[in-house]
PDB file of N, CA and C in Angstrom:
ATOM      1  N   UNK A   1      97.472  62.270 113.267  1.00  0.00           N
ATOM      2  CA  UNK A   1      98.855  62.112 113.652  1.00  0.00           C
ATOM      3  C   UNK A   1      99.786  62.585 112.542  1.00  0.00           C
ATOM      4  N   UNK A   2      99.524  62.200 111.331  1.00  0.00           N
ATOM      5  CA  UNK A   2     100.404  62.553 110.217  1.00  0.00           C
ATOM      6  C   UNK A   2     100.445  64.057 109.973  1.00  0.00           C
ATOM      7  N   UNK A   3      99.377  64.749 110.301  1.00  0.00           N
ATOM      8  CA  UNK A   3      99.354  66.191 110.072  1.00  0.00           C
ATOM      9  C   UNK A   3     100.234  66.956 111.032  1.00  0.00           C
ATOM     10  N   UNK A   4     100.595  66.367 112.180  1.00  0.00           N
ATOM     11  CA  UNK A   4     101.500  67.038 113.133  1.00  0.00           C
ATOM     12  C   UNK A   4     102.945  66.988 112.663  1.00  0.00           C
ATOM     13  N   UNK A   5     103.262  66.088 111.777  1.00  0.00           N
ATOM     14  CA  UNK A   5     104.643  65.960 111.295  1.00  0.00           C
ATOM     15  C   UNK A   5     105.022  67.150 110.420  1.00  0.00           C
ATOM     16  N   UNK A   6     106.316  67.498 110.397  1.00  0.00           N
ATOM     17  CA  UNK A   6     106.757  68.571 109.495  1.00  0.00           C
ATOM     18  C   UNK A   6     106.372  68.229 108.051  1.00  0.00           C
ATOM     19  N   UNK A   7     105.749  69.187 107.401  1.00  0.00           N
ATOM     20  CA  UNK A   7     105.341  68.995 106.018  1.00  0.00           C
ATOM     21  C   UNK A   7     103.953  68.409 105.850  1.00  0.00           C
ATOM     22  N   UNK A   8     103.382  67.840 106.906  1.00  0.00           N
ATOM     23  CA  UNK A   8     102.067  67.211 106.802  1.00  0.00           C
ATOM     24  C   UNK A   8     100.968  68.195 106.442  1.00  0.00           C
ATOM     25  N   UNK A   9     100.909  69.310 107.142  1.00  0.00           N
ATOM     26  CA  UNK A   9      99.896  70.328 106.854  1.00  0.00           C
ATOM     27  C   UNK A   9     100.263  71.163 105.632  1.00  0.00           C
ATOM     28  N   UNK A  10     101.559  71.327 105.418  1.00  0.00           N
ATOM     29  CA  UNK A  10     102.016  72.151 104.303  1.00  0.00           C
ATOM     30  C   UNK A  10     101.630  71.569 102.948  1.00  0.00           C
ATOM     31  N   UNK A  11     101.299  70.293 102.927  1.00  0.00           N
ATOM     32  CA  UNK A  11     100.823  69.686 101.681  1.00  0.00           C
ATOM     33  C   UNK A  11      99.455  70.244 101.288  1.00  0.00           C
ATOM     34  N   UNK A  12      98.753  70.840 102.256  1.00  0.00           N
ATOM     35  CA  UNK A  12      97.398  71.338 102.013  1.00  0.00           C
ATOM     36  C   UNK A  12      97.251  72.836 102.236  1.00  0.00           C
ATOM     37  N   UNK A  13      98.159  73.419 103.031  1.00  0.00           N
ATOM     38  CA  UNK A  13      98.029  74.820 103.431  1.00  0.00           C
ATOM     39  C   UNK A  13      99.321  75.581 103.179  1.00  0.00           C
ATOM     40  N   UNK A  14      99.211  76.897 103.157  1.00  0.00           N
ATOM     41  CA  UNK A  14     100.410  77.728 103.107  1.00  0.00           C
ATOM     42  C   UNK A  14     101.155  77.567 104.432  1.00  0.00           C
ATOM     43  N   UNK A  15     102.455  77.824 104.418  1.00  0.00           N
ATOM     44  CA  UNK A  15     103.299  77.598 105.592  1.00  0.00           C
ATOM     45  C   UNK A  15     102.794  78.345 106.833  1.00  0.00           C
ATOM     46  N   UNK A  16     102.422  79.621 106.711  1.00  0.00           N
ATOM     47  CA  UNK A  16     101.965  80.374 107.889  1.00  0.00           C
ATOM     48  C   UNK A  16     100.651  79.817 108.430  1.00  0.00           C
ATOM     49  N   UNK A  17      99.761  79.399 107.546  1.00  0.00           N
ATOM     50  CA  UNK A  17      98.504  78.785 107.992  1.00  0.00           C
ATOM     51  C   UNK A  17      98.784  77.456 108.694  1.00  0.00           C
ATOM     52  N   UNK A  18      99.699  76.676 108.143  1.00  0.00           N
ATOM     53  CA  UNK A  18     100.047  75.384 108.738  1.00  0.00           C
ATOM     54  C   UNK A  18     100.643  75.569 110.131  1.00  0.00           C
ATOM     55  N   UNK A  19     101.497  76.557 110.313  1.00  0.00           N
ATOM     56  CA  UNK A  19     102.100  76.816 111.623  1.00  0.00           C
ATOM     57  C   UNK A  19     101.048  77.204 112.655  1.00  0.00           C
ATOM     58  N   UNK A  20     100.087  78.032 112.260  1.00  0.00           N
ATOM     59  CA  UNK A  20      99.026  78.442 113.193  1.00  0.00           C
ATOM     60  C   UNK A  20      98.149  77.254 113.578  1.00  0.00           C
ATOM     61  N   UNK A  21      97.818  76.422 112.613  1.00  0.00           N
ATOM     62  CA  UNK A  21      96.984  75.250 112.899  1.00  0.00           C
ATOM     63  C   UNK A  21      97.740  74.237 113.755  1.00  0.00           C
ATOM     64  N   UNK A  22      98.999  73.980 113.439  1.00  0.00           N
ATOM     65  CA  UNK A  22      99.794  73.023 114.205  1.00  0.00           C
ATOM     66  C   UNK A  22      99.924  73.448 115.666  1.00  0.00           C
ATOM     67  N   UNK A  23      99.914  74.748 115.914  1.00  0.00           N
ATOM     68  CA  UNK A  23     100.055  75.266 117.281  1.00  0.00           C
ATOM     69  C   UNK A  23      98.867  74.879 118.159  1.00  0.00           C
ATOM     70  N   UNK A  24      97.712  74.590 117.572  1.00  0.00           N
ATOM     71  CA  UNK A  24      96.539  74.252 118.381  1.00  0.00           C
ATOM     72  C   UNK A  24      96.167  72.770 118.306  1.00  0.00           C
ATOM     73  N   UNK A  25      96.863  71.995 117.491  1.00  0.00           N
ATOM     74  CA  UNK A  25      96.608  70.552 117.452  1.00  0.00           C
ATOM     75  C   UNK A  25      97.138  69.921 118.737  1.00  0.00           C
ATOM     76  N   UNK A  26      96.456  68.912 119.260  1.00  0.00           N
ATOM     77  CA  UNK A  26      96.940  68.282 120.501  1.00  0.00           C
ATOM     78  C   UNK A  26      98.236  67.505 120.261  1.00  0.00           C
ATOM     79  N   UNK A  27      99.068  67.485 121.295  1.00  0.00           N
ATOM     80  CA  UNK A  27     100.264  66.642 121.234  1.00  0.00           C
ATOM     81  C   UNK A  27      99.808  65.194 121.141  1.00  0.00           C
ATOM     82  N   UNK A  28     100.533  64.390 120.363  1.00  0.00           N
ATOM     83  CA  UNK A  28     100.166  62.990 120.226  1.00  0.00           C
ATOM     84  C   UNK A  28     101.395  62.169 119.871  1.00  0.00           C
ATOM     85  N   UNK A  29     101.355  60.906 120.304  1.00  0.00           N
ATOM     86  CA  UNK A  29     102.458  59.995 120.089  1.00  0.00           C
ATOM     87  C   UNK A  29     101.905  58.704 119.507  1.00  0.00           C
ATOM     88  N   UNK A  30     102.367  58.335 118.316  1.00  0.00           N
ATOM     89  CA  UNK A  30     101.908  57.112 117.658  1.00  0.00           C
ATOM     90  C   UNK A  30     102.695  55.932 118.224  1.00  0.00           C
ATOM     91  N   UNK A  31     101.996  54.959 118.787  1.00  0.00           N
ATOM     92  CA  UNK A  31     102.660  53.820 119.430  1.00  0.00           C
ATOM     93  C   UNK A  31     103.210  52.813 118.429  1.00  0.00           C
ATOM     94  N   UNK A  32     102.968  53.020 117.152  1.00  0.00           N
ATOM     95  CA  UNK A  32     103.522  52.144 116.128  1.00  0.00           C
ATOM     96  C   UNK A  32     104.905  52.577 115.665  1.00  0.00           C
ATOM     97  N   UNK A  33     105.398  53.703 116.170  1.00  0.00           N
ATOM     98  CA  UNK A  33     106.719  54.208 115.799  1.00  0.00           C
ATOM     99  C   UNK A  33     107.630  54.152 117.024  1.00  0.00           C
ATOM    100  N   UNK A  34     108.789  53.568 116.857  1.00  0.00           N
ATOM    101  CA  UNK A  34     109.694  53.302 117.980  1.00  0.00           C
ATOM    102  C   UNK A  34     110.007  54.553 118.790  1.00  0.00           C
ATOM    103  N   UNK A  35     110.401  55.644 118.134  1.00  0.00           N
ATOM    104  CA  UNK A  35     110.785  56.858 118.860  1.00  0.00           C
ATOM    105  C   UNK A  35     109.602  57.407 119.656  1.00  0.00           C
ATOM    106  N   UNK A  36     108.427  57.430 119.044  1.00  0.00           N
ATOM    107  CA  UNK A  36     107.260  57.970 119.736  1.00  0.00           C
ATOM    108  C   UNK A  36     106.776  57.025 120.835  1.00  0.00           C
ATOM    109  N   UNK A  37     106.926  55.729 120.621  1.00  0.00           N
ATOM    110  CA  UNK A  37     106.599  54.744 121.662  1.00  0.00           C
ATOM    111  C   UNK A  37     107.484  54.963 122.882  1.00  0.00           C
ATOM    112  N   UNK A  38     108.772  55.180 122.660  1.00  0.00           N
ATOM    113  CA  UNK A  38     109.696  55.420 123.771  1.00  0.00           C
ATOM    114  C   UNK A  38     109.347  56.715 124.507  1.00  0.00           C
ATOM    115  N   UNK A  39     109.000  57.770 123.763  1.00  0.00           N
ATOM    116  CA  UNK A  39     108.605  59.032 124.399  1.00  0.00           C
ATOM    117  C   UNK A  39     107.339  58.842 125.231  1.00  0.00           C
ATOM    118  N   UNK A  40     106.347  58.174 124.649  1.00  0.00           N
ATOM    119  CA  UNK A  40     105.088  57.942 125.360  1.00  0.00           C
ATOM    120  C   UNK A  40     105.324  57.110 126.613  1.00  0.00           C
ATOM    121  N   UNK A  41     106.177  56.126 126.525  1.00  0.00           N
ATOM    122  CA  UNK A  41     106.470  55.278 127.679  1.00  0.00           C
ATOM    123  C   UNK A  41     107.087  56.106 128.814  1.00  0.00           C
ATOM    124  N   UNK A  42     108.016  56.991 128.477  1.00  0.00           N
ATOM    125  CA  UNK A  42     108.640  57.846 129.489  1.00  0.00           C
ATOM    126  C   UNK A  42     107.612  58.794 130.110  1.00  0.00           C
ATOM    127  N   UNK A  43     106.730  59.342 129.287  1.00  0.00           N
ATOM    128  CA  UNK A  43     105.689  60.234 129.805  1.00  0.00           C
ATOM    129  C   UNK A  43     104.752  59.494 130.744  1.00  0.00           C
ATOM    130  N   UNK A  44     104.387  58.259 130.386  1.00  0.00           N
ATOM    131  CA  UNK A  44     103.498  57.461 131.238  1.00  0.00           C
ATOM    132  C   UNK A  44     104.174  57.074 132.546  1.00  0.00           C
ATOM    133  N   UNK A  45     105.492  56.853 132.513  1.00  0.00           N
ATOM    134  CA  UNK A  45     106.219  56.572 133.749  1.00  0.00           C
ATOM    135  C   UNK A  45     106.116  57.758 134.706  1.00  0.00           C
ATOM    136  N   UNK A  46     106.218  58.966 134.156  1.00  0.00           N
ATOM    137  CA  UNK A  46     106.203  60.171 134.979  1.00  0.00           C
ATOM    138  C   UNK A  46     104.798  60.551 135.448  1.00  0.00           C
ATOM    139  N   UNK A  47     103.797  60.292 134.605  1.00  0.00           N
ATOM    140  CA  UNK A  47     102.427  60.710 134.933  1.00  0.00           C
ATOM    141  C   UNK A  47     101.437  59.684 134.362  1.00  0.00           C
ATOM    142  N   UNK A  48     101.266  58.527 135.017  1.00  0.00           N
ATOM    143  CA  UNK A  48     100.482  57.426 134.461  1.00  0.00           C
ATOM    144  C   UNK A  48      99.026  57.759 134.154  1.00  0.00           C
ATOM    145  N   UNK A  49      98.422  58.651 134.899  1.00  0.00           N
ATOM    146  CA  UNK A  49      97.015  58.966 134.656  1.00  0.00           C
ATOM    147  C   UNK A  49      96.831  60.261 133.868  1.00  0.00           C
ATOM    148  N   UNK A  50      97.905  60.768 133.298  1.00  0.00           N
ATOM    149  CA  UNK A  50      97.838  62.023 132.566  1.00  0.00           C
ATOM    150  C   UNK A  50      97.608  61.874 131.079  1.00  0.00           C
ATOM    151  N   UNK A  51      97.394  60.630 130.616  1.00  0.00           N
ATOM    152  CA  UNK A  51      97.295  60.376 129.181  1.00  0.00           C
ATOM    153  C   UNK A  51      96.182  59.382 128.873  1.00  0.00           C
ATOM    154  N   UNK A  52      95.716  59.412 127.633  1.00  0.00           N
ATOM    155  CA  UNK A  52      94.750  58.442 127.126  1.00  0.00           C
ATOM    156  C   UNK A  52      95.231  57.993 125.753  1.00  0.00           C
ATOM    157  N   UNK A  53      94.741  56.845 125.307  1.00  0.00           N
ATOM    158  CA  UNK A  53      95.070  56.353 123.963  1.00  0.00           C
ATOM    159  C   UNK A  53      93.787  56.101 123.199  1.00  0.00           C
ATOM    160  N   UNK A  54      93.824  56.396 121.913  1.00  0.00           N
ATOM    161  CA  UNK A  54      92.683  56.169 121.035  1.00  0.00           C
ATOM    162  C   UNK A  54      93.131  55.342 119.846  1.00  0.00           C
ATOM    163  N   UNK A  55      92.249  54.457 119.425  1.00  0.00           N
ATOM    164  CA  UNK A  55      92.499  53.636 118.250  1.00  0.00           C
ATOM    165  C   UNK A  55      92.339  54.515 117.018  1.00  0.00           C
ATOM    166  N   UNK A  56      93.363  54.581 116.171  1.00  0.00           N
ATOM    167  CA  UNK A  56      93.306  55.416 114.971  1.00  0.00           C
ATOM    168  C   UNK A  56      92.281  54.912 113.963  1.00  0.00           C
ATOM    169  N   UNK A  57      91.931  53.638 114.026  1.00  0.00           N
ATOM    170  CA  UNK A  57      91.015  53.058 113.053  1.00  0.00           C
ATOM    171  C   UNK A  57      89.598  52.927 113.579  1.00  0.00           C
ATOM    172  N   UNK A  58      89.331  53.489 114.742  1.00  0.00           N
ATOM    173  CA  UNK A  58      88.004  53.338 115.342  1.00  0.00           C
ATOM    174  C   UNK A  58      86.941  53.978 114.458  1.00  0.00           C
ATOM    175  N   UNK A  59      85.760  53.412 114.446  1.00  0.00           N
ATOM    176  CA  UNK A  59      84.669  54.016 113.684  1.00  0.00           C
ATOM    177  C   UNK A  59      84.311  55.380 114.261  1.00  0.00           C
ATOM    178  N   UNK A  60      83.907  56.294 113.420  1.00  0.00           N
ATOM    179  CA  UNK A  60      83.603  57.651 113.862  1.00  0.00           C
ATOM    180  C   UNK A  60      82.190  58.058 113.446  1.00  0.00           C
ATOM    181  N   UNK A  61      81.200  57.475 114.060  1.00  0.00           N
ATOM    182  CA  UNK A  61      79.836  57.861 113.725  1.00  0.00           C
ATOM    183  C   UNK A  61      79.335  58.963 114.638  1.00  0.00           C
ATOM    184  N   UNK A  62      80.010  59.179 115.764  1.00  0.00           N
ATOM    185  CA  UNK A  62      79.583  60.210 116.697  1.00  0.00           C
ATOM    186  C   UNK A  62      78.488  59.764 117.641  1.00  0.00           C
ATOM    187  N   UNK A  63      78.082  58.523 117.544  1.00  0.00           N
ATOM    188  CA  UNK A  63      76.992  58.059 118.388  1.00  0.00           C
ATOM    189  C   UNK A  63      77.157  56.579 118.686  1.00  0.00           C
ATOM    190  N   UNK A  64      76.813  56.202 119.884  1.00  0.00           N
ATOM    191  CA  UNK A  64      76.791  54.773 120.203  1.00  0.00           C
ATOM    192  C   UNK A  64      75.463  54.142 119.824  1.00  0.00           C
ATOM    193  N   UNK A  65      74.566  54.934 119.233  1.00  0.00           N
ATOM    194  CA  UNK A  65      73.254  54.413 118.854  1.00  0.00           C
ATOM    195  C   UNK A  65      73.362  53.359 117.758  1.00  0.00           C
ATOM    196  N   UNK A  66      74.369  53.488 116.897  1.00  0.00           N
ATOM    197  CA  UNK A  66      74.489  52.564 115.767  1.00  0.00           C
ATOM    198  C   UNK A  66      75.668  51.613 115.891  1.00  0.00           C
ATOM    199  N   UNK A  67      76.427  51.735 116.943  1.00  0.00           N
ATOM    200  CA  UNK A  67      77.585  50.861 117.108  1.00  0.00           C
ATOM    201  C   UNK A  67      77.983  50.780 118.573  1.00  0.00           C
ATOM    202  N   UNK A  68      78.735  49.775 118.901  1.00  0.00           N
ATOM    203  CA  UNK A  68      79.293  49.635 120.241  1.00  0.00           C
ATOM    204  C   UNK A  68      80.788  49.891 120.120  1.00  0.00           C
ATOM    205  N   UNK A  69      81.236  51.088 120.486  1.00  0.00           N
ATOM    206  CA  UNK A  69      82.640  51.463 120.297  1.00  0.00           C
ATOM    207  C   UNK A  69      83.590  50.522 121.028  1.00  0.00           C
ATOM    208  N   UNK A  70      83.201  50.055 122.208  1.00  0.00           N
ATOM    209  CA  UNK A  70      84.087  49.166 122.952  1.00  0.00           C
ATOM    210  C   UNK A  70      84.192  47.801 122.290  1.00  0.00           C
ATOM    211  N   UNK A  71      83.104  47.314 121.745  1.00  0.00           N
ATOM    212  CA  UNK A  71      83.124  46.007 121.084  1.00  0.00           C
ATOM    213  C   UNK A  71      83.930  46.049 119.791  1.00  0.00           C
ATOM    214  N   UNK A  72      84.012  47.216 119.151  1.00  0.00           N
ATOM    215  CA  UNK A  72      84.755  47.331 117.893  1.00  0.00           C
ATOM    216  C   UNK A  72      86.179  47.823 118.101  1.00  0.00           C
ATOM    217  N   UNK A  73      86.617  47.930 119.354  1.00  0.00           N
ATOM    218  CA  UNK A  73      87.980  48.380 119.631  1.00  0.00           C
ATOM    219  C   UNK A  73      88.133  49.882 119.603  1.00  0.00           C
ATOM    220  N   UNK A  74      87.034  50.607 119.661  1.00  0.00           N
ATOM    221  CA  UNK A  74      87.094  52.052 119.562  1.00  0.00           C
ATOM    222  C   UNK A  74      87.050  52.789 120.871  1.00  0.00           C
ATOM    223  N   UNK A  75      87.060  52.083 121.990  1.00  0.00           N
ATOM    224  CA  UNK A  75      87.009  52.751 123.283  1.00  0.00           C
ATOM    225  C   UNK A  75      88.321  53.447 123.606  1.00  0.00           C
ATOM    226  N   UNK A  76      88.252  54.453 124.442  1.00  0.00           N
ATOM    227  CA  UNK A  76      89.452  55.163 124.878  1.00  0.00           C
ATOM    228  C   UNK A  76      90.134  54.330 125.949  1.00  0.00           C
ATOM    229  N   UNK A  77      91.432  54.164 125.838  1.00  0.00           N
ATOM    230  CA  UNK A  77      92.218  53.440 126.840  1.00  0.00           C
ATOM    231  C   UNK A  77      92.764  54.483 127.805  1.00  0.00           C
ATOM    232  N   UNK A  78      92.424  54.353 129.079  1.00  0.00           N
ATOM    233  CA  UNK A  78      92.847  55.331 130.076  1.00  0.00           C
ATOM    234  C   UNK A  78      93.287  54.611 131.341  1.00  0.00           C
ATOM    235  N   UNK A  79      94.120  55.278 132.111  1.00  0.00           N
ATOM    236  CA  UNK A  79      94.610  54.704 133.367  1.00  0.00           C
ATOM    237  C   UNK A  79      95.954  54.029 133.152  1.00  0.00           C
ATOM    238  N   UNK A  80      96.817  54.172 134.123  1.00  0.00           N
ATOM    239  CA  UNK A  80      98.173  53.649 134.018  1.00  0.00           C
ATOM    240  C   UNK A  80      98.270  52.180 133.676  1.00  0.00           C
ATOM    241  N   UNK A  81      97.492  51.334 134.355  1.00  0.00           N
ATOM    242  CA  UNK A  81      97.575  49.889 134.107  1.00  0.00           C
ATOM    243  C   UNK A  81      97.108  49.525 132.701  1.00  0.00           C
ATOM    244  N   UNK A  82      96.002  50.121 132.264  1.00  0.00           N
ATOM    245  CA  UNK A  82      95.475  49.827 130.931  1.00  0.00           C
ATOM    246  C   UNK A  82      96.428  50.317 129.837  1.00  0.00           C
ATOM    247  N   UNK A  83      97.030  51.478 130.048  1.00  0.00           N
ATOM    248  CA  UNK A  83      97.971  51.999 129.056  1.00  0.00           C
ATOM    249  C   UNK A  83      99.249  51.176 129.015  1.00  0.00           C
ATOM    250  N   UNK A  84      99.727  50.737 130.174  1.00  0.00           N
ATOM    251  CA  UNK A  84     100.925  49.882 130.208  1.00  0.00           C
ATOM    252  C   UNK A  84     100.658  48.569 129.471  1.00  0.00           C
ATOM    253  N   UNK A  85      99.470  47.985 129.667  1.00  0.00           N
ATOM    254  CA  UNK A  85      99.113  46.750 128.963  1.00  0.00           C
ATOM    255  C   UNK A  85      99.077  46.986 127.454  1.00  0.00           C
ATOM    256  N   UNK A  86      98.563  48.126 127.037  1.00  0.00           N
ATOM    257  CA  UNK A  86      98.537  48.456 125.613  1.00  0.00           C
ATOM    258  C   UNK A  86      99.954  48.587 125.067  1.00  0.00           C
ATOM    259  N   UNK A  87     100.828  49.275 125.769  1.00  0.00           N
ATOM    260  CA  UNK A  87     102.210  49.431 125.317  1.00  0.00           C
ATOM    261  C   UNK A  87     102.930  48.092 125.211  1.00  0.00           C
ATOM    262  N   UNK A  88     102.573  47.142 126.063  1.00  0.00           N
ATOM    263  CA  UNK A  88     103.217  45.825 126.049  1.00  0.00           C
ATOM    264  C   UNK A  88     102.720  44.937 124.907  1.00  0.00           C
ATOM    265  N   UNK A  89     101.577  45.274 124.323  1.00  0.00           N
ATOM    266  CA  UNK A  89     100.983  44.465 123.247  1.00  0.00           C
ATOM    267  C   UNK A  89     101.518  44.951 121.903  1.00  0.00           C
ATOM    268  N   UNK A  90     102.529  44.251 121.367  1.00  0.00           N
ATOM    269  CA  UNK A  90     103.214  44.688 120.154  1.00  0.00           C
ATOM    270  C   UNK A  90     102.310  44.755 118.928  1.00  0.00           C
ATOM    271  N   UNK A  91     101.293  43.935 118.863  1.00  0.00           N
ATOM    272  CA  UNK A  91     100.398  43.944 117.706  1.00  0.00           C
ATOM    273  C   UNK A  91      99.365  45.051 117.832  1.00  0.00           C
ATOM    274  N   UNK A  92      98.710  45.117 118.948  1.00  0.00           N
ATOM    275  CA  UNK A  92      97.604  46.062 119.136  1.00  0.00           C
ATOM    276  C   UNK A  92      98.063  47.515 119.193  1.00  0.00           C
ATOM    277  N   UNK A  93      99.186  47.793 119.816  1.00  0.00           N
ATOM    278  CA  UNK A  93      99.603  49.178 120.051  1.00  0.00           C
ATOM    279  C   UNK A  93      99.863  49.961 118.768  1.00  0.00           C
ATOM    280  N   UNK A  94     100.194  49.286 117.681  1.00  0.00           N
ATOM    281  CA  UNK A  94     100.540  50.020 116.460  1.00  0.00           C
ATOM    282  C   UNK A  94      99.367  50.803 115.874  1.00  0.00           C
ATOM    283  N   UNK A  95      98.154  50.532 116.355  1.00  0.00           N
ATOM    284  CA  UNK A  95      96.966  51.231 115.856  1.00  0.00           C
ATOM    285  C   UNK A  95      96.518  52.348 116.789  1.00  0.00           C
ATOM    286  N   UNK A  96      97.304  52.646 117.805  1.00  0.00           N
ATOM    287  CA  UNK A  96      96.896  53.626 118.813  1.00  0.00           C
ATOM    288  C   UNK A  96      97.789  54.861 118.825  1.00  0.00           C
ATOM    289  N   UNK A  97      97.166  55.959 119.203  1.00  0.00           N
ATOM    290  CA  UNK A  97      97.848  57.231 119.408  1.00  0.00           C
ATOM    291  C   UNK A  97      97.564  57.661 120.842  1.00  0.00           C
ATOM    292  N   UNK A  98      98.592  58.140 121.539  1.00  0.00           N
ATOM    293  CA  UNK A  98      98.457  58.619 122.917  1.00  0.00           C
ATOM    294  C   UNK A  98      98.339  60.138 122.900  1.00  0.00           C
ATOM    295  N   UNK A  99      97.408  60.644 123.712  1.00  0.00           N
ATOM    296  CA  UNK A  99      97.187  62.077 123.865  1.00  0.00           C
ATOM    297  C   UNK A  99      97.262  62.424 125.342  1.00  0.00           C
ATOM    298  N   UNK A 100      97.594  63.686 125.622  1.00  0.00           N
ATOM    299  CA  UNK A 100      97.467  64.165 126.997  1.00  0.00           C
ATOM    300  C   UNK A 100      95.995  64.155 127.362  1.00  0.00           C
ATOM    301  N   UNK A 101      95.704  63.768 128.589  1.00  0.00           N
ATOM    302  CA  UNK A 101      94.316  63.776 129.066  1.00  0.00           C
ATOM    303  C   UNK A 101      93.862  65.231 129.186  1.00  0.00           C
ATOM    304  N   UNK A 102      92.693  65.504 128.678  1.00  0.00           N
ATOM    305  CA  UNK A 102      92.144  66.854 128.771  1.00  0.00           C
ATOM    306  C   UNK A 102      91.574  67.110 130.145  1.00  0.00           C
ATOM    307  N   UNK A 103      91.581  68.334 130.538  1.00  0.00           N
ATOM    308  CA  UNK A 103      91.014  68.724 131.821  1.00  0.00           C
ATOM    309  C   UNK A 103      89.678  69.413 131.604  1.00  0.00           C
ATOM    310  N   UNK A 104      89.087  69.874 132.672  1.00  0.00           N
ATOM    311  CA  UNK A 104      87.817  70.584 132.528  1.00  0.00           C
ATOM    312  C   UNK A 104      88.045  71.879 131.740  1.00  0.00           C
ATOM    313  N   UNK A 105      87.022  72.322 131.029  1.00  0.00           N
ATOM    314  CA  UNK A 105      87.197  73.572 130.267  1.00  0.00           C
ATOM    315  C   UNK A 105      87.492  74.738 131.195  1.00  0.00           C
ATOM    316  N   UNK A 106      88.349  75.600 130.725  1.00  0.00           N
ATOM    317  CA  UNK A 106      88.684  76.792 131.479  1.00  0.00           C
ATOM    318  C   UNK A 106      87.730  77.902 131.080  1.00  0.00           C
ATOM    319  N   UNK A 107      87.045  78.505 132.030  1.00  0.00           N
ATOM    320  CA  UNK A 107      86.111  79.569 131.649  1.00  0.00           C
ATOM    321  C   UNK A 107      86.878  80.768 131.105  1.00  0.00           C
ATOM    322  N   UNK A 108      86.262  81.499 130.199  1.00  0.00           N
ATOM    323  CA  UNK A 108      86.956  82.695 129.672  1.00  0.00           C
ATOM    324  C   UNK A 108      87.090  83.741 130.767  1.00  0.00           C
ATOM    325  N   UNK A 109      88.111  84.592 130.640  1.00  0.00           N
ATOM    326  CA  UNK A 109      88.262  85.647 131.659  1.00  0.00           C
ATOM    327  C   UNK A 109      87.095  86.624 131.582  1.00  0.00           C
ATOM    328  N   UNK A 110      86.781  87.261 132.704  1.00  0.00           N
ATOM    329  CA  UNK A 110      85.686  88.236 132.678  1.00  0.00           C
ATOM    330  C   UNK A 110      86.063  89.414 131.789  1.00  0.00           C
ATOM    331  N   UNK A 111      85.086  90.037 131.180  1.00  0.00           N
ATOM    332  CA  UNK A 111      85.400  91.203 130.328  1.00  0.00           C
ATOM    333  C   UNK A 111      85.993  92.340 131.166  1.00  0.00           C
ATOM    334  N   UNK A 112      86.845  93.125 130.546  1.00  0.00           N
ATOM    335  CA  UNK A 112      87.476  94.247 131.288  1.00  0.00           C
ATOM    336  C   UNK A 112      86.491  95.319 131.696  1.00  0.00           C
TER     337      UNK A 112
END
């Protein structure tokens, strides 16, 4: 989330490199910040099933073999009702970031 902010990537990369990388990072809204919470809320009103939320502090082992992501609060929150409940929880929401829900991969165009 912090890397999407102006200056976040520039602390590590040249400006042109940062702009190219920022262009491919997913849109995200941190629910712990008032302005972004309000934006996310408006987006969810318009398209309740178009977004998911992830816990920023969730463990990242890449496998459920060594942990239970849902038991540790690392599960993805999806669906209008679940996201609305998360937004209403003032304590829990500050650790979550909302992303647009991804769709199926788009196949590459056929070669010319």
